[in-house]
PDB file of C-alpha atoms in Angstrom:
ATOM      1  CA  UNK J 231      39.574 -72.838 187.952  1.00  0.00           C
ATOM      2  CA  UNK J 232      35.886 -73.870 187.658  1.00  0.00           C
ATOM      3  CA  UNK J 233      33.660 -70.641 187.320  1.00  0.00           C
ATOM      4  CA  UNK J 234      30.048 -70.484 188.518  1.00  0.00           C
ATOM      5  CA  UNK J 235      27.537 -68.360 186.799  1.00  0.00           C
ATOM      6  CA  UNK J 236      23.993 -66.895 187.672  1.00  0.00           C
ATOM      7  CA  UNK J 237      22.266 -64.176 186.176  1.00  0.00           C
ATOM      8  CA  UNK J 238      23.225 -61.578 188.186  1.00  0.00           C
ATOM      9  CA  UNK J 239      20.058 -59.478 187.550  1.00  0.00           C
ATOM     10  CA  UNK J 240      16.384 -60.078 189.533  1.00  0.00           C
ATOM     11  CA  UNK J 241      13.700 -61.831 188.143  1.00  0.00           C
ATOM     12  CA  UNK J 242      10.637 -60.338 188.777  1.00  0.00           C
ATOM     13  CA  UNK J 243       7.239 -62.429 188.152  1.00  0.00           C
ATOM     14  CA  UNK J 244       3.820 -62.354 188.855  1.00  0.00           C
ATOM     15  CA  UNK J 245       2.159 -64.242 191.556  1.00  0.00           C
ATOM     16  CA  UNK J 246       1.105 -68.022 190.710  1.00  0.00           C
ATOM     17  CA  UNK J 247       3.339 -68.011 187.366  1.00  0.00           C
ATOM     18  CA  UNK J 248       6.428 -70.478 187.742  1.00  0.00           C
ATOM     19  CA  UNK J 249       9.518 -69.052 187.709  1.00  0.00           C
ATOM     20  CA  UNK J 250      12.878 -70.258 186.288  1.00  0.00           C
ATOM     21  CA  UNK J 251      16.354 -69.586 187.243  1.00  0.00           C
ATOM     22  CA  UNK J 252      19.684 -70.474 185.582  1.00  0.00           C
ATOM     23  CA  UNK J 253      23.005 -71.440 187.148  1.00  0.00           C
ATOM     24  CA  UNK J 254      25.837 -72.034 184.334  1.00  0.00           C
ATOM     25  CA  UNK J 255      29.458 -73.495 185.052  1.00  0.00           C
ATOM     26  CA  UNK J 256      32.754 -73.953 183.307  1.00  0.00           C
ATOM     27  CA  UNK J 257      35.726 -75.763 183.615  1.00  0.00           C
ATOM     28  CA  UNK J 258      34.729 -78.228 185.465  1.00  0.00           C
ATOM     29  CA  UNK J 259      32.714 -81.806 185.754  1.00  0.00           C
ATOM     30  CA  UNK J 260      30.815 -81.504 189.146  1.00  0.00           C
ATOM     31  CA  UNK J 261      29.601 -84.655 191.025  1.00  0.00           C
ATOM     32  CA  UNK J 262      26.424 -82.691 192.290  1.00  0.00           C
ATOM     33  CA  UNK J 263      25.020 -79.126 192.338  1.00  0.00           C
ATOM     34  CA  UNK J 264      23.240 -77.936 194.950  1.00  0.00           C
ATOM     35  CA  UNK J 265      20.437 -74.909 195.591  1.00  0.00           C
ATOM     36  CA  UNK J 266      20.397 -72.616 198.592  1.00  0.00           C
ATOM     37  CA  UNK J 267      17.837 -69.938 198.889  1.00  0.00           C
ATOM     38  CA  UNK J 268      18.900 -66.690 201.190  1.00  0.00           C
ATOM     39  CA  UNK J 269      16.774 -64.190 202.447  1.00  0.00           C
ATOM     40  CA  UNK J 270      17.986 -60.636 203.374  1.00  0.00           C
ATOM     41  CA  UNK J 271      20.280 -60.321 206.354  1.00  0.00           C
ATOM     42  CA  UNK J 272      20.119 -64.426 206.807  1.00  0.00           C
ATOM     43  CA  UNK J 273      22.272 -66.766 206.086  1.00  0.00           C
ATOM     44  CA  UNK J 274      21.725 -69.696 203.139  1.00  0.00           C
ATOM     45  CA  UNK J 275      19.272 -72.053 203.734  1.00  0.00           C
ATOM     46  CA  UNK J 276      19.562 -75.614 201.536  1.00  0.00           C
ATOM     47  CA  UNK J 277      16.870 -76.180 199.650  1.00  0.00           C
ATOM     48  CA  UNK J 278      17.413 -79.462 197.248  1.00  0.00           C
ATOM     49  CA  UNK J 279      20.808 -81.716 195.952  1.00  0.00           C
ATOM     50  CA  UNK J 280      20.817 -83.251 192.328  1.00  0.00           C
ATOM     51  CA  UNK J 281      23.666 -86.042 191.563  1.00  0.00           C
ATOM     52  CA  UNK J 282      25.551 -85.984 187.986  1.00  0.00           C
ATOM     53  CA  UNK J 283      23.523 -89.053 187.077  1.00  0.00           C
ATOM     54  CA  UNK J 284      20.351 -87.035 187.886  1.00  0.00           C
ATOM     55  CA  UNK J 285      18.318 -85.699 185.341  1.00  0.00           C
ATOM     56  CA  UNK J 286      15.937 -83.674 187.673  1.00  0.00           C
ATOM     57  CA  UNK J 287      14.783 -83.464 190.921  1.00  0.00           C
ATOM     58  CA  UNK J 288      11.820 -82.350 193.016  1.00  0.00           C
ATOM     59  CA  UNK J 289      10.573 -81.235 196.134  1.00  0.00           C
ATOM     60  CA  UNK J 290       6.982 -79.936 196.416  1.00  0.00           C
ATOM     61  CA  UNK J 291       6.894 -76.844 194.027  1.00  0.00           C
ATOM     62  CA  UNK J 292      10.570 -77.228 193.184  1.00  0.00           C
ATOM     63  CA  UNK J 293      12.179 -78.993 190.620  1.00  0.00           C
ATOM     64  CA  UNK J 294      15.594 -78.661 189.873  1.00  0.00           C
ATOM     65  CA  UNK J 295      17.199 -80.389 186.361  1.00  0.00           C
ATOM     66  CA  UNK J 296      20.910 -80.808 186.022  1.00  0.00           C
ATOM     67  CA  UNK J 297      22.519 -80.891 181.738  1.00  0.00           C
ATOM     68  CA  UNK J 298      26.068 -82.290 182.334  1.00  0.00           C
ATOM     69  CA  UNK J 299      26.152 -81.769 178.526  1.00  0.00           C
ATOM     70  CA  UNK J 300      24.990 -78.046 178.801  1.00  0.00           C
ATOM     71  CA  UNK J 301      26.938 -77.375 182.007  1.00  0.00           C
ATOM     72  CA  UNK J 302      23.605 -75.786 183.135  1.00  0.00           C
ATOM     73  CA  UNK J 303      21.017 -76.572 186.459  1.00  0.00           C
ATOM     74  CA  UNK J 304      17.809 -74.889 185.821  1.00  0.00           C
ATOM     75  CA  UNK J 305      15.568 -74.288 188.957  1.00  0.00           C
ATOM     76  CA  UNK J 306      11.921 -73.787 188.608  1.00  0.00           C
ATOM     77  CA  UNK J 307       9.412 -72.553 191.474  1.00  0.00           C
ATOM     78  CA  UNK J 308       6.127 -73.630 190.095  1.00  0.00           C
ATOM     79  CA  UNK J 309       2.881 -71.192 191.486  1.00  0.00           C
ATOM     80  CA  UNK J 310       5.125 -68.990 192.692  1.00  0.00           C
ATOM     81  CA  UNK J 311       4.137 -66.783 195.763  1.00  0.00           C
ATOM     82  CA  UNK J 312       5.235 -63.431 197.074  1.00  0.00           C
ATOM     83  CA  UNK J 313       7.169 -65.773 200.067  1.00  0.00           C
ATOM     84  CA  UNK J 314       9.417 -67.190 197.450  1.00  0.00           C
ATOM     85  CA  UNK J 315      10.809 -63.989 197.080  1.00  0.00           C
ATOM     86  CA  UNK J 316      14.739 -64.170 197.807  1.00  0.00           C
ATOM     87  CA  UNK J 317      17.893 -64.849 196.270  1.00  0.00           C
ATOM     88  CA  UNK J 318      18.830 -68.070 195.438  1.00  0.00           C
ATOM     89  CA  UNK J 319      22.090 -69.773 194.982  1.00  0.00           C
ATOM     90  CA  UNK J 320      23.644 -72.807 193.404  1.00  0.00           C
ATOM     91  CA  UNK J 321      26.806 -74.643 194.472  1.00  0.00           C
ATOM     92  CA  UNK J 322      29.539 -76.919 193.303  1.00  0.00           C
ATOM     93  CA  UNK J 323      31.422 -79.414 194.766  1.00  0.00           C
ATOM     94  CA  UNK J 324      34.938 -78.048 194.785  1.00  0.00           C
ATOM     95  CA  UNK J 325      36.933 -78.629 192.528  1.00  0.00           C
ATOM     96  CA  UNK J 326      39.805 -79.879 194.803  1.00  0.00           C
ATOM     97  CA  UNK J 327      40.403 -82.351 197.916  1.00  0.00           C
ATOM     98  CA  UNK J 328      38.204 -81.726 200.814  1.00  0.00           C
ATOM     99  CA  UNK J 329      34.512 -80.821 201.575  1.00  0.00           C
ATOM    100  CA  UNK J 330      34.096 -77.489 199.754  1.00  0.00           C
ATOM    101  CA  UNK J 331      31.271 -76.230 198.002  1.00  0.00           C
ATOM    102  CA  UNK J 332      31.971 -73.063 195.431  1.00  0.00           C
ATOM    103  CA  UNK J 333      28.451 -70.951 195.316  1.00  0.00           C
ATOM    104  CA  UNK J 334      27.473 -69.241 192.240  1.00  0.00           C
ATOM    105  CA  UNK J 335      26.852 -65.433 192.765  1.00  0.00           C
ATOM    106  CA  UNK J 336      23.122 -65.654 193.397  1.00  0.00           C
ATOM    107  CA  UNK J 337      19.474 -64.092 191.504  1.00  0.00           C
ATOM    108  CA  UNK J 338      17.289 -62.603 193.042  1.00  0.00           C
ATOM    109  CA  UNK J 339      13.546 -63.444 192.582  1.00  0.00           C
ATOM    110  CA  UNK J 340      10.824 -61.208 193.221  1.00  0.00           C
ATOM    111  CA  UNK J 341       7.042 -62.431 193.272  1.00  0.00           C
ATOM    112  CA  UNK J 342       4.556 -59.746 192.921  1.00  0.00           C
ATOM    113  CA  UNK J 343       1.411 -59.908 194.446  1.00  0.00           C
TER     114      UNK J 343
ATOM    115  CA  UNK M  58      17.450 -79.531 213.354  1.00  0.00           C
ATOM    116  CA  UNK M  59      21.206 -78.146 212.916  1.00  0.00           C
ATOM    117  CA  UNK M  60      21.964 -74.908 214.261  1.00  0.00           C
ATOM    118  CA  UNK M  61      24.638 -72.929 213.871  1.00  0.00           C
ATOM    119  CA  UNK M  62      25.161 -69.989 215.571  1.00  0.00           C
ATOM    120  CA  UNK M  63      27.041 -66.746 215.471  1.00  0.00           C
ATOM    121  CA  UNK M  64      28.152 -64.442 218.343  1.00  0.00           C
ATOM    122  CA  UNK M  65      26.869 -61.352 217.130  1.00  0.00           C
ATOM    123  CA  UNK M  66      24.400 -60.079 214.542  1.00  0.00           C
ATOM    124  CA  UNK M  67      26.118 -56.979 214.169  1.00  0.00           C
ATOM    125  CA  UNK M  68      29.542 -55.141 215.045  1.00  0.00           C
ATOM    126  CA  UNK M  69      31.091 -51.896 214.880  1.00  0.00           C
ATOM    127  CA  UNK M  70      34.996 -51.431 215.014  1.00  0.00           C
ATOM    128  CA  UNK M  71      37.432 -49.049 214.494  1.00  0.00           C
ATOM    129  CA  UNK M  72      40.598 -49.823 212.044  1.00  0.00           C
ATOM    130  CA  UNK M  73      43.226 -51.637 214.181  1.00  0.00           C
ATOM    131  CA  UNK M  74      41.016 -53.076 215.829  1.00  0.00           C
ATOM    132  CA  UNK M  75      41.422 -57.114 216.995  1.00  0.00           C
ATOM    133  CA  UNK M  76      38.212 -58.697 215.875  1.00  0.00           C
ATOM    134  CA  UNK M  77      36.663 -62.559 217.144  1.00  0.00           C
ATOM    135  CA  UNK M  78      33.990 -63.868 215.513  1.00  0.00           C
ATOM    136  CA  UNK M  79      32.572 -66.909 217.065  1.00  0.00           C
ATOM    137  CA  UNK M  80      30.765 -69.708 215.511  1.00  0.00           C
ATOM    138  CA  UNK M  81      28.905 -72.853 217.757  1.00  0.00           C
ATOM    139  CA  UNK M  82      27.542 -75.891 216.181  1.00  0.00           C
ATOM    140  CA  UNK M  83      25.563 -78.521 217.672  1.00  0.00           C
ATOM    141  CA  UNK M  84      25.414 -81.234 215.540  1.00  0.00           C
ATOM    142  CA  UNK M  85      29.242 -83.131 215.614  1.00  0.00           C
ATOM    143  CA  UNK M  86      29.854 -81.817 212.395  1.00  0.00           C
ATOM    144  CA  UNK M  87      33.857 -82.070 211.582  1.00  0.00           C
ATOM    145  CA  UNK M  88      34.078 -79.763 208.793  1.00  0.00           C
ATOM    146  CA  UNK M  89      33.535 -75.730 209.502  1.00  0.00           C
ATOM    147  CA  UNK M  90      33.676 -72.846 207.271  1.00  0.00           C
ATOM    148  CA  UNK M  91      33.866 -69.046 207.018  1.00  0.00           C
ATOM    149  CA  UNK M  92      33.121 -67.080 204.633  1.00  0.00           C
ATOM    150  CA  UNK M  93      32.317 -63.617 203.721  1.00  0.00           C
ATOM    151  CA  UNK M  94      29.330 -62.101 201.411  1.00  0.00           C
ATOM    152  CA  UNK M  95      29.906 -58.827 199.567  1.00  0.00           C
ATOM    153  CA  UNK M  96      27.382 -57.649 196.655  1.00  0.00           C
ATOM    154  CA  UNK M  97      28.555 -58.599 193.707  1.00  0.00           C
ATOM    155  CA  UNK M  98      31.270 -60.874 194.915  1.00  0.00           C
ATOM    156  CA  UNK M  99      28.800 -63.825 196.155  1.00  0.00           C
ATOM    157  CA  UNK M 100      30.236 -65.789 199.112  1.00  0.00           C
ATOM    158  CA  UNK M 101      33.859 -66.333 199.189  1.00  0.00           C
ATOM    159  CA  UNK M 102      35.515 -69.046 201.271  1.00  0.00           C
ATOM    160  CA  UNK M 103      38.021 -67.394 203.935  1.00  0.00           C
ATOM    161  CA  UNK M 104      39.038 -70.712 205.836  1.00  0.00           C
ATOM    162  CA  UNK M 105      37.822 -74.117 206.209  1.00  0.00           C
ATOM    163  CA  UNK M 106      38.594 -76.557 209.002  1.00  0.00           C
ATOM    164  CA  UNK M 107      37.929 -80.196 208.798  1.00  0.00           C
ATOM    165  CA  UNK M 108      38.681 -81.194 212.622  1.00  0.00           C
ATOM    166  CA  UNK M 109      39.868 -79.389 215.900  1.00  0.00           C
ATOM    167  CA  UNK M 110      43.097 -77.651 215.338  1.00  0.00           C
ATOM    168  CA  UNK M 111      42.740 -77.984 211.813  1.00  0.00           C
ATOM    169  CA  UNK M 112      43.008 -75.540 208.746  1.00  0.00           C
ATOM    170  CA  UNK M 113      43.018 -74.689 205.129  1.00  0.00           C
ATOM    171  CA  UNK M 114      43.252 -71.529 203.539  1.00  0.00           C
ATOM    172  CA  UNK M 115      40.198 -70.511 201.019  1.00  0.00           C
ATOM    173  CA  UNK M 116      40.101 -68.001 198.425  1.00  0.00           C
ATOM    174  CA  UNK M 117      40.472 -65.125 200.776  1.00  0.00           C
ATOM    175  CA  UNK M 118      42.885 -65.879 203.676  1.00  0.00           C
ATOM    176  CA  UNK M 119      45.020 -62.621 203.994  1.00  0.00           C
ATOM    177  CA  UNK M 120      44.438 -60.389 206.745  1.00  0.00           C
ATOM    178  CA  UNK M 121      42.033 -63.084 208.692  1.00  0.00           C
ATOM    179  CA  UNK M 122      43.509 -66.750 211.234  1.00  0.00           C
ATOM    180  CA  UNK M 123      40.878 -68.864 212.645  1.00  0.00           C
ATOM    181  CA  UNK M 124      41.099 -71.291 215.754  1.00  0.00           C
ATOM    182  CA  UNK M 125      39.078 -74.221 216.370  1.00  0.00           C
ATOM    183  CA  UNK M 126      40.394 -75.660 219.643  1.00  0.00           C
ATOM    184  CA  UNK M 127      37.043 -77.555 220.207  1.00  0.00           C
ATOM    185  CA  UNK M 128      34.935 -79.275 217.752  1.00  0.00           C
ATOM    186  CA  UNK M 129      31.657 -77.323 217.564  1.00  0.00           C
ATOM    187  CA  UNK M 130      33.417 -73.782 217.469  1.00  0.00           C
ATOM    188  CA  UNK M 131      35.022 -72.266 215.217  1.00  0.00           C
ATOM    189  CA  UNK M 132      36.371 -68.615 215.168  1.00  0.00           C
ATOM    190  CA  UNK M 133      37.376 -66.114 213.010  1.00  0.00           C
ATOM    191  CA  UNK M 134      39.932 -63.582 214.008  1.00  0.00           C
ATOM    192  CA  UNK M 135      40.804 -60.553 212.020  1.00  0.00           C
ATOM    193  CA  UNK M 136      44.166 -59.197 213.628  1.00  0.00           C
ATOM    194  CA  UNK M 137      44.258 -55.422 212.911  1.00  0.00           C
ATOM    195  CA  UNK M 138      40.752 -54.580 211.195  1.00  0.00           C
ATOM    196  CA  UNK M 139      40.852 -52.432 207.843  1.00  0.00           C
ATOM    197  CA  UNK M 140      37.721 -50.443 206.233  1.00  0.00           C
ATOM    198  CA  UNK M 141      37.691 -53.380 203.452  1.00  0.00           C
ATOM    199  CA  UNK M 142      36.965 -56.459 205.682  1.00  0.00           C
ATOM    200  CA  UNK M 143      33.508 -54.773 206.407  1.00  0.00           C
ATOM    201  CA  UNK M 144      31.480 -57.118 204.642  1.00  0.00           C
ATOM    202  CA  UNK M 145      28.953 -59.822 205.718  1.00  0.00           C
ATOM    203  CA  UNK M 146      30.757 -63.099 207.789  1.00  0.00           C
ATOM    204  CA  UNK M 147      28.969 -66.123 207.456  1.00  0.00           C
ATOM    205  CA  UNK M 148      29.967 -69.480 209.119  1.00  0.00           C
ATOM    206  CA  UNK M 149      28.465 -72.385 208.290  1.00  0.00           C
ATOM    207  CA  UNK M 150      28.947 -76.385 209.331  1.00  0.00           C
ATOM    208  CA  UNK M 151      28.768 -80.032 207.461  1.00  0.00           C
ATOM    209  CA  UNK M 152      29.751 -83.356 208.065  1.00  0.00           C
ATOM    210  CA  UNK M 153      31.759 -85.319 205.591  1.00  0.00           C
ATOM    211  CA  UNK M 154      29.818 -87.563 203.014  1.00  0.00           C
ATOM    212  CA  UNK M 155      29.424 -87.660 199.742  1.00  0.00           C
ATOM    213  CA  UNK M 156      26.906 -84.769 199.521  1.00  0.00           C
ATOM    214  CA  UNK M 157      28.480 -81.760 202.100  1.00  0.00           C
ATOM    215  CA  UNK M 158      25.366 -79.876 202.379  1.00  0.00           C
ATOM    216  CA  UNK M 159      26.416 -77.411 203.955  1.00  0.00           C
ATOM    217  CA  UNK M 160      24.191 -75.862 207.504  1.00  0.00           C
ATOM    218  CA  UNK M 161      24.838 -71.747 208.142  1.00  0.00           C
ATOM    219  CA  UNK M 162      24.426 -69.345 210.754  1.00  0.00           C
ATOM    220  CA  UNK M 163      22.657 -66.298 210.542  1.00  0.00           C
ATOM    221  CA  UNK M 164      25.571 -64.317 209.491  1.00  0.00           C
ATOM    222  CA  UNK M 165      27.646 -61.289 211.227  1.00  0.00           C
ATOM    223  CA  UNK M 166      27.402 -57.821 209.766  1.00  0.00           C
ATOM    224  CA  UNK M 167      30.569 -56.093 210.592  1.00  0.00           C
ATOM    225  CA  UNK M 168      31.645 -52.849 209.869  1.00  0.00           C
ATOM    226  CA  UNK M 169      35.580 -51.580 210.170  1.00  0.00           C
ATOM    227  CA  UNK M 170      34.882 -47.465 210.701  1.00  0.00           C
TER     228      UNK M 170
END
């Protein structure tokens, strides 16, 4: 079965640097991967889609790049602020029939100040 | 917007227990999901229903049934509560297209005493 992976550890960075997180999967050959970004207690929130025949993707200070070679999305928050801090997650279309997405486990990102 | 809500923020029950969680959507959407969010274990997909009185089992279907006898709610029914389904419930809605962004609720925080 397809596996999802994100570093499982926080990032911490500093204020106004751009931060970069890493979402790796196996086993499988997804049409599109998508980004969610969670804050404590809340539920997911989507944040940005990129297709298989996508290179990368942006939406104000996010950009989001998609290796079908490397089986890797990279998402980068460029000047990063303390209100970016969350964890963020990245999902796959299933891997069977239907309209299920399969979420990675999630990193946590912490801006300091 | 698309909101999705859930009945309750947070619950308290005692082993044995009957539990309902209720989820409303009010944007059509045919497909509905629940899934629970434990540290560690991201979000795993319980069940999935893709129109009223329909089901499919997730990843995680023993010990849970869901209902969905009208299209914008969806609930979640654990039959005789045990200390390991305390865990985070999130429900969350799409509509079927070639993208199934999912929308979710704010999330249920129940804990089996």
């Amino acid at each position: 079965s397809q596996k999802i992976e994100q570093n499982s550890e926080a990032l911490n960075i500093q204020e106004g640097k751009t931060a970069t997180l890493t979402c790796n999967y196996t086993n499988y050959s997804p049409a599109y991967l998508q980004w969610y970004r969670q804050d404590p207690g809340r539920g997911p929130v989507f944040l940005l889609l990129i297709r298989e025949n996508e290179k990368e993707k942006r939406k104000e200070r996010l950009k989001v790049t998609f290796d079908t070679t490397l089986k890797q999305s990279l998402f980068h928050i460029t000047a990063s602020q303390p209100a970016d801090s969350a964890t963020y997650l990245c999902a796959l279309d299933g891997d069977n029939a239907g309209n299920m997405l399969t979420f990675g486990g999630g990193t946590r990102l912490m801006v300091k100040p | 917007d698309v909101k999705v809500t859930q009945s309750s923020r947070y619950l308290v029950k005692r082993t044995g227990e009957k539990v309902f969680l209720e989820c409303v959507q009010d944007m059509d959407h045919e497909n509905m999901f629940w899934y629970r969010q434990d540290p560690g274990l991201g979000l795993r997909l319980i069940y999935f229903s893709y129109d009223v009185k329909m089901k499919e089992k997730g990843d995680i279907p023993e010990g849970y049934s869901v209902s969905r006898e009208k299209k914008e709610r969806f609930s979640l029914i654990l039959e005789s509560a045990s200390t390991n389904q305390t865990s985070m419930y999130l429900c969350a809605s799409s509509t079927p297209s070639s993208t199934d962004t999912q929308y979710f609720g704010p999330g249920t925080r129940l804990t089996v005493l």
